mmCIF file of C-alpha atoms in Angstrom:
data_model
loop_
_atom_site.group_PDB
_atom_site.id
_atom_site.type_symbol
_atom_site.label_atom_id
_atom_site.label_comp_id
_atom_site.label_asym_id
_atom_site.label_seq_id
_atom_site.Cartn_x
_atom_site.Cartn_y
_atom_site.Cartn_z
ATOM 1 C CA MET A 755 0.000 0.000 0.000
ATOM 2 C CA THR A 756 1.424 3.377 -0.978
ATOM 3 C CA SER A 757 1.468 6.042 1.687
ATOM 4 C CA ALA A 758 -0.288 9.361 1.112
ATOM 5 C CA PRO A 759 1.892 12.150 -0.270
ATOM 6 C CA PRO A 760 3.008 14.855 2.174
ATOM 7 C CA LEU A 761 0.538 17.602 3.037
ATOM 8 C CA ILE A 762 3.181 20.199 2.285
ATOM 9 C CA GLU A 763 6.805 20.048 1.219
ATOM 10 C CA ALA A 764 9.456 22.745 0.982
ATOM 11 C CA LYS A 765 12.297 21.876 -1.392
ATOM 12 C CA ASN A 766 15.540 23.815 -1.011
ATOM 13 C CA ILE A 767 13.804 27.096 -0.252
ATOM 14 C CA SER A 768 15.726 30.309 0.411
ATOM 15 C CA VAL A 769 14.297 33.625 1.573
ATOM 16 C CA ARG A 770 16.031 37.006 1.478
ATOM 17 C CA ALA A 771 15.181 40.336 3.083
ATOM 18 C CA GLY A 772 17.248 42.814 1.091
ATOM 19 C CA ARG A 773 20.809 41.511 1.204
ATOM 20 C CA LYS A 774 20.204 39.405 4.310
ATOM 21 C CA LEU A 775 19.663 35.683 3.798
ATOM 22 C CA LEU A 776 16.963 34.544 6.259
ATOM 23 C CA LEU A 777 16.630 30.950 5.060
ATOM 24 C CA GLU A 778 19.127 28.993 2.960
ATOM 25 C CA ASN A 779 18.278 25.768 1.114
ATOM 26 C CA VAL A 780 15.717 24.607 3.670
ATOM 27 C CA SER A 781 13.835 21.398 2.943
ATOM 28 C CA VAL A 782 10.914 20.365 5.145
ATOM 29 C CA THR A 783 8.179 17.770 4.716
ATOM 30 C CA ILE A 784 4.986 17.589 6.794
ATOM 31 C CA SER A 785 2.855 14.460 6.568
ATOM 32 C CA GLY A 786 -0.674 13.877 7.786
ATOM 33 C CA GLY A 787 -1.241 13.450 11.513
ATOM 34 C CA GLU A 788 2.224 14.291 12.849
ATOM 35 C CA ILE A 789 3.180 16.948 15.389
ATOM 36 C CA VAL A 790 6.332 18.721 14.220
ATOM 37 C CA THR A 791 8.015 21.475 16.231
ATOM 38 C CA VAL A 792 10.593 23.926 14.886
ATOM 39 C CA ILE A 793 13.210 25.101 17.380
ATOM 40 C CA GLY A 794 16.255 27.331 17.025
ATOM 41 C CA PRO A 795 17.866 30.555 18.238
ATOM 42 C CA ASN A 796 16.231 33.964 17.915
ATOM 43 C CA GLY A 797 16.704 35.216 14.380
ATOM 44 C CA GLY A 798 17.117 31.666 13.116
ATOM 45 C CA GLY A 799 14.255 31.962 10.621
ATOM 46 C CA LYS A 800 11.534 29.973 12.412
ATOM 47 C CA THR A 801 8.684 32.406 11.766
ATOM 48 C CA THR A 802 10.016 33.068 8.265
ATOM 49 C CA LEU A 803 9.751 29.348 7.519
ATOM 50 C CA LEU A 804 6.115 29.211 8.643
ATOM 51 C CA ARG A 805 5.288 32.300 6.581
ATOM 52 C CA ALA A 806 7.060 30.844 3.549
ATOM 53 C CA LEU A 807 5.025 27.652 3.803
ATOM 54 C CA VAL A 808 1.717 29.544 3.842
ATOM 55 C CA GLY A 809 2.836 31.842 1.013
ATOM 56 C CA ALA A 810 3.131 35.012 3.100
ATOM 57 C CA VAL A 811 6.726 35.704 2.014
ATOM 58 C CA SER A 812 8.335 35.383 -1.397
ATOM 59 C CA LEU A 813 10.937 32.703 -2.052
ATOM 60 C CA SER A 814 14.333 33.611 -3.494
ATOM 61 C CA SER A 815 14.749 30.045 -4.664
ATOM 62 C CA GLY A 816 13.231 26.634 -4.186
ATOM 63 C CA VAL A 817 9.602 25.574 -4.230
ATOM 64 C CA VAL A 818 6.756 24.753 -1.843
ATOM 65 C CA ILE A 819 4.550 21.866 -2.971
ATOM 66 C CA LYS A 820 1.083 21.582 -1.460
ATOM 67 C CA ARG A 821 -1.169 18.551 -1.650
ATOM 68 C CA PRO A 822 -4.348 19.430 -3.590
ATOM 69 C CA ASP A 823 -6.568 18.816 -0.556
ATOM 70 C CA LEU A 824 -4.390 20.882 1.820
ATOM 71 C CA ARG A 825 -6.396 23.094 4.190
ATOM 72 C CA VAL A 826 -4.259 25.209 6.506
ATOM 73 C CA GLY A 827 -5.407 26.695 9.794
ATOM 74 C CA TYR A 828 -2.936 29.373 10.908
ATOM 75 C CA ALA A 829 -2.645 30.918 14.369
ATOM 76 C CA PRO A 830 -0.283 33.911 14.585
ATOM 77 C CA GLN A 831 2.207 34.557 17.356
ATOM 78 C CA ARG A 832 0.149 37.309 18.942
ATOM 79 C CA LEU A 833 -3.078 39.188 18.488
ATOM 80 C CA MET A 834 -3.391 42.900 19.149
ATOM 81 C CA ILE A 835 -6.898 43.883 20.223
ATOM 82 C CA GLU A 836 -7.635 47.317 21.617
ATOM 83 C CA ALA A 837 -8.945 47.126 25.168
ATOM 84 C CA SER A 838 -11.548 49.705 24.182
ATOM 85 C CA MET A 839 -12.914 47.465 21.414
ATOM 86 C CA PRO A 840 -15.796 45.439 22.902
ATOM 87 C CA ILE A 841 -15.632 42.247 20.876
ATOM 88 C CA THR A 842 -16.617 38.916 22.394
ATOM 89 C CA VAL A 843 -14.947 35.603 21.629
ATOM 90 C CA ASP A 844 -18.026 34.457 19.676
ATOM 91 C CA ARG A 845 -18.078 37.653 17.610
ATOM 92 C CA PHE A 846 -14.342 37.340 16.936
ATOM 93 C CA LEU A 847 -14.901 33.821 15.568
ATOM 94 C CA ALA A 848 -17.954 34.923 13.572
ATOM 95 C CA LEU A 849 -15.764 37.444 11.737
ATOM 96 C CA ALA A 850 -13.415 34.673 10.585
ATOM 97 C CA GLY A 851 -15.228 34.013 7.330
ATOM 98 C CA SER A 852 -18.181 31.801 6.569
ATOM 99 C CA ASN A 853 -19.170 29.760 9.615
ATOM 100 C CA THR A 854 -22.264 28.841 11.586
ATOM 101 C CA LYS A 855 -23.064 29.084 15.287
ATOM 102 C CA ALA A 856 -22.716 25.296 15.470
ATOM 103 C CA ASP A 857 -19.258 25.515 13.857
ATOM 104 C CA ARG A 858 -18.151 28.076 16.435
ATOM 105 C CA ILE A 859 -19.511 26.105 19.378
ATOM 106 C CA SER A 860 -17.735 22.965 18.135
ATOM 107 C CA ALA A 861 -14.403 24.808 17.748
ATOM 108 C CA LEU A 862 -14.705 26.313 21.234
ATOM 109 C CA GLU A 863 -15.553 22.955 22.779
ATOM 110 C CA ARG A 864 -12.565 21.310 21.085
ATOM 111 C CA THR A 865 -10.235 23.929 22.572
ATOM 112 C CA ASP A 866 -11.841 23.954 26.043
ATOM 113 C CA THR A 867 -12.939 27.576 25.642
ATOM 114 C CA PHE A 868 -16.726 27.308 25.342
ATOM 115 C CA HIS A 869 -17.087 28.934 28.776
ATOM 116 C CA LEU A 870 -15.393 32.035 27.318
ATOM 117 C CA ARG A 871 -17.873 32.414 24.456
ATOM 118 C CA GLN A 872 -19.365 35.713 25.645
ATOM 119 C CA THR A 873 -16.152 37.015 27.222
ATOM 120 C CA SER A 874 -14.430 40.097 25.830
ATOM 121 C CA MET A 875 -11.346 39.184 23.788
ATOM 122 C CA ALA A 876 -9.387 41.997 25.448
ATOM 123 C CA SER A 877 -9.841 40.447 28.905
ATOM 124 C CA LEU A 878 -8.482 36.981 28.031
ATOM 125 C CA SER A 879 -5.204 35.678 29.436
ATOM 126 C CA GLY A 880 -2.383 34.793 27.061
ATOM 127 C CA GLY A 881 -3.184 31.084 27.242
ATOM 128 C CA GLU A 882 -6.897 31.679 26.691
ATOM 129 C CA THR A 883 -6.175 33.902 23.701
ATOM 130 C CA GLN A 884 -4.003 31.210 22.117
ATOM 131 C CA ARG A 885 -6.754 28.616 22.526
ATOM 132 C CA VAL A 886 -9.285 30.974 20.946
ATOM 133 C CA LEU A 887 -6.871 31.587 18.043
ATOM 134 C CA ILE A 888 -6.682 27.826 17.549
ATOM 135 C CA ALA A 889 -10.495 27.601 17.697
ATOM 136 C CA ARG A 890 -10.539 30.233 14.951
ATOM 137 C CA ALA A 891 -8.047 28.208 12.902
ATOM 138 C CA LEU A 892 -10.168 25.068 13.373
ATOM 139 C CA LEU A 893 -13.133 26.793 11.707
ATOM 140 C CA ARG A 894 -11.311 26.179 8.411
ATOM 141 C CA LYS A 895 -11.502 22.421 9.106
ATOM 142 C CA PRO A 896 -7.756 22.170 8.471
ATOM 143 C CA ASN A 897 -5.705 19.063 7.900
ATOM 144 C CA LEU A 898 -2.634 21.135 8.846
ATOM 145 C CA LEU A 899 -2.485 23.512 11.823
ATOM 146 C CA ILE A 900 0.417 25.996 11.719
ATOM 147 C CA LEU A 901 1.090 27.736 15.034
ATOM 148 C CA ASP A 902 3.700 30.434 15.672
ATOM 149 C CA GLU A 903 4.948 30.215 19.276
ATOM 150 C CA PRO A 904 1.538 29.382 20.787
ATOM 151 C CA THR A 905 3.110 28.528 24.155
ATOM 152 C CA GLN A 906 4.911 31.852 24.565
ATOM 153 C CA GLY A 907 4.269 33.239 28.031
ATOM 154 C CA LEU A 908 2.845 29.999 29.427
ATOM 155 C CA ASP A 909 4.411 28.230 32.396
ATOM 156 C CA GLN A 910 5.601 24.642 32.029
ATOM 157 C CA GLN A 911 2.297 23.126 33.142
ATOM 158 C CA GLY A 912 0.444 25.426 30.751
ATOM 159 C CA GLU A 913 2.688 24.304 27.908
ATOM 160 C CA GLU A 914 2.187 20.626 28.738
ATOM 161 C CA ASP A 915 -1.579 21.177 28.829
ATOM 162 C CA PHE A 916 -1.319 22.908 25.465
ATOM 163 C CA TYR A 917 0.484 19.966 23.864
ATOM 164 C CA ALA A 918 -2.166 17.671 25.340
ATOM 165 C CA LEU A 919 -4.794 19.860 23.657
ATOM 166 C CA LEU A 920 -2.979 19.522 20.319
ATOM 167 C CA ARG A 921 -2.807 15.741 20.679
ATOM 168 C CA GLY A 922 -6.543 15.725 21.356
ATOM 169 C CA ILE A 923 -7.207 17.797 18.230
ATOM 170 C CA ARG A 924 -5.050 15.448 16.188
ATOM 171 C CA ALA A 925 -6.839 12.405 17.605
ATOM 172 C CA GLY A 926 -10.215 13.934 16.768
ATOM 173 C CA SER A 927 -9.462 15.220 13.285
ATOM 174 C CA GLY A 928 -6.249 13.582 12.082
ATOM 175 C CA ALA A 929 -4.782 17.049 11.459
ATOM 176 C CA ALA A 930 -1.039 17.521 11.428
ATOM 177 C CA VAL A 931 0.488 20.277 13.563
ATOM 178 C CA LEU A 932 3.534 22.381 12.673
ATOM 179 C CA MET A 933 4.580 24.842 15.334
ATOM 180 C CA VAL A 934 7.420 26.983 16.637
ATOM 181 C CA SER A 935 8.289 26.675 20.318
ATOM 182 C CA HIS A 936 11.069 27.725 22.681
ATOM 183 C CA ASP A 937 10.530 25.332 25.557
ATOM 184 C CA LEU A 938 12.880 22.465 24.814
ATOM 185 C CA HIS A 939 11.580 20.222 27.602
ATOM 186 C CA VAL A 940 7.980 20.296 26.384
ATOM 187 C CA VAL A 941 9.067 20.097 22.739
ATOM 188 C CA MET A 942 11.048 16.935 23.386
ATOM 189 C CA ALA A 943 8.186 15.335 25.318
ATOM 190 C CA GLY A 944 5.356 16.421 23.012
ATOM 191 C CA SER A 945 6.588 16.259 19.405
ATOM 192 C CA ASP A 946 6.786 13.411 16.931
ATOM 193 C CA ARG A 947 9.539 15.202 15.062
ATOM 194 C CA VAL A 948 11.779 18.192 15.781
ATOM 195 C CA ILE A 949 13.436 20.504 13.253
ATOM 196 C CA CYS A 950 16.356 22.583 14.513
ATOM 197 C CA LEU A 951 16.673 25.702 12.383
ATOM 198 C CA ASN A 952 19.361 28.378 12.302
ATOM 199 C CA GLY A 953 19.011 29.879 8.838
ATOM 200 C CA HIS A 954 19.326 26.326 7.548
ATOM 201 C CA VAL A 955 18.228 22.955 8.923
ATOM 202 C CA CYS A 956 20.895 22.057 11.477
ATOM 203 C CA CYS A 957 19.340 18.713 12.336
ATOM 204 C CA SER A 958 15.934 17.067 12.330
ATOM 205 C CA GLY A 959 14.270 13.834 13.329
ATOM 206 C CA ALA A 960 12.652 12.176 16.328
ATOM 207 C CA PRO A 961 13.238 14.009 19.636
ATOM 208 C CA GLU A 962 15.539 11.207 20.809
ATOM 209 C CA THR A 963 17.693 11.683 17.708
ATOM 210 C CA VAL A 964 17.847 15.478 17.768
ATOM 211 C CA SER A 965 18.526 15.620 21.512
ATOM 212 C CA VAL A 966 21.906 13.904 21.094
ATOM 213 C CA ASP A 967 22.919 15.680 17.884
ATOM 214 C CA PRO A 968 26.105 17.726 18.438
ATOM 215 C CA THR A 969 24.691 20.713 16.523
ATOM 216 C CA TYR A 970 21.640 20.843 18.765
ATOM 217 C CA LEU A 971 23.779 20.497 21.889
ATOM 218 C CA ASN A 972 26.088 23.297 20.727
ATOM 219 C CA LEU A 973 23.179 25.614 19.945
ATOM 220 C CA PHE A 974 21.366 25.201 23.249
ATOM 221 C CA GLY A 975 24.137 24.233 25.661
ATOM 222 C CA SER A 976 23.013 23.352 29.182
ATOM 223 C CA ARG A 977 19.354 23.920 28.274
ATOM 224 C CA ALA A 978 19.633 21.067 25.783
ATOM 225 C CA SER A 979 20.912 18.454 28.230
ATOM 226 C CA LEU A 980 18.392 19.541 30.876
ATOM 227 C CA ALA A 981 15.541 19.121 28.380
ATOM 228 C CA LEU A 982 16.725 15.617 27.563
ATOM 229 C CA TYR A 983 17.010 14.705 31.247
ATOM 230 C CA GLN A 984 13.513 15.996 31.983
ATOM 231 C CA HIS A 985 12.097 14.298 28.905
ATOM 232 C CA HIS A 986 13.279 10.899 30.089
ATOM 233 C CA HIS A 987 12.203 11.366 33.699
ATOM 234 C CA ASP A 988 8.841 13.101 33.617
ATOM 235 C CA HIS A 989 6.547 10.646 31.867
ATOM 236 C CA SER A 990 4.559 9.828 34.988
ATOM 237 C CA HIS A 991 3.921 13.470 35.908
ATOM 238 C CA ASP A 992 0.185 13.251 35.264
ATOM 239 C CA GLY A 993 -0.341 9.698 36.426
ATOM 240 C CA HIS A 994 -1.643 8.606 33.039
ATOM 241 C CA ASP A 995 1.479 7.569 31.232
ATOM 242 C CA HIS A 996 1.426 4.231 29.476
ATOM 243 C CA SER A 997 4.466 4.670 27.257
ATOM 244 C CA ASP A 998 7.345 2.276 26.976
ATOM 245 C CA HIS A 999 10.086 4.881 27.267
ATOM 246 C CA ASP A 1000 13.299 3.755 28.842
ATOM 247 C CA HIS A 1001 13.624 5.515 32.192
ATOM 248 C CA GLY A 1002 17.023 4.033 32.851
#
């Protein structure tokens, strides 16, 4: 049986801003149902890569190939809403194109934000706002969710809860998730695949592979080894772990 083609594939893409090379010969493939996290230093091109994949920046070279049935739901890094603008969560979702009340209720329930339906967007916490942004992305019924630093500003428990939410969305819809994150510990515990980016792909693969790659270790130093240690020792933190990871 032949496997389905990738949802989206970047082949040797480069992106320039004036004379500055932001991405150089980057190749990335995202297949259905996987959770892929992009990590790397500030200025390493992580957001540029996401924007290149959705067509928001022009390529200097290379090509992005999209499967014909690709439907992308995109949640930006942050949302600026004036505190003086009285817009509720439900109204915010209603403005996101063609959708029904039932669609909005379903998206809010899937992101555990239904109780915020009539709440003002300006009064939401950072974590609540990110969940509402994902609810908005889900209205497109995507098979690929692209999220730019959705865990920024969350504490470690908040980030772990967020990854659990993403796994639940994947289980319910089969959607793949591509995201940028800074928290190495949660990335290593919550991703199927990790891409380390610093203008080019330094290394990529399963978390266990990337976490021992010399390039990754050089980039992140002591943070890298701590993330690996935590990843191998925290699987029983919620009391529901049934994995076969080696805790030795």
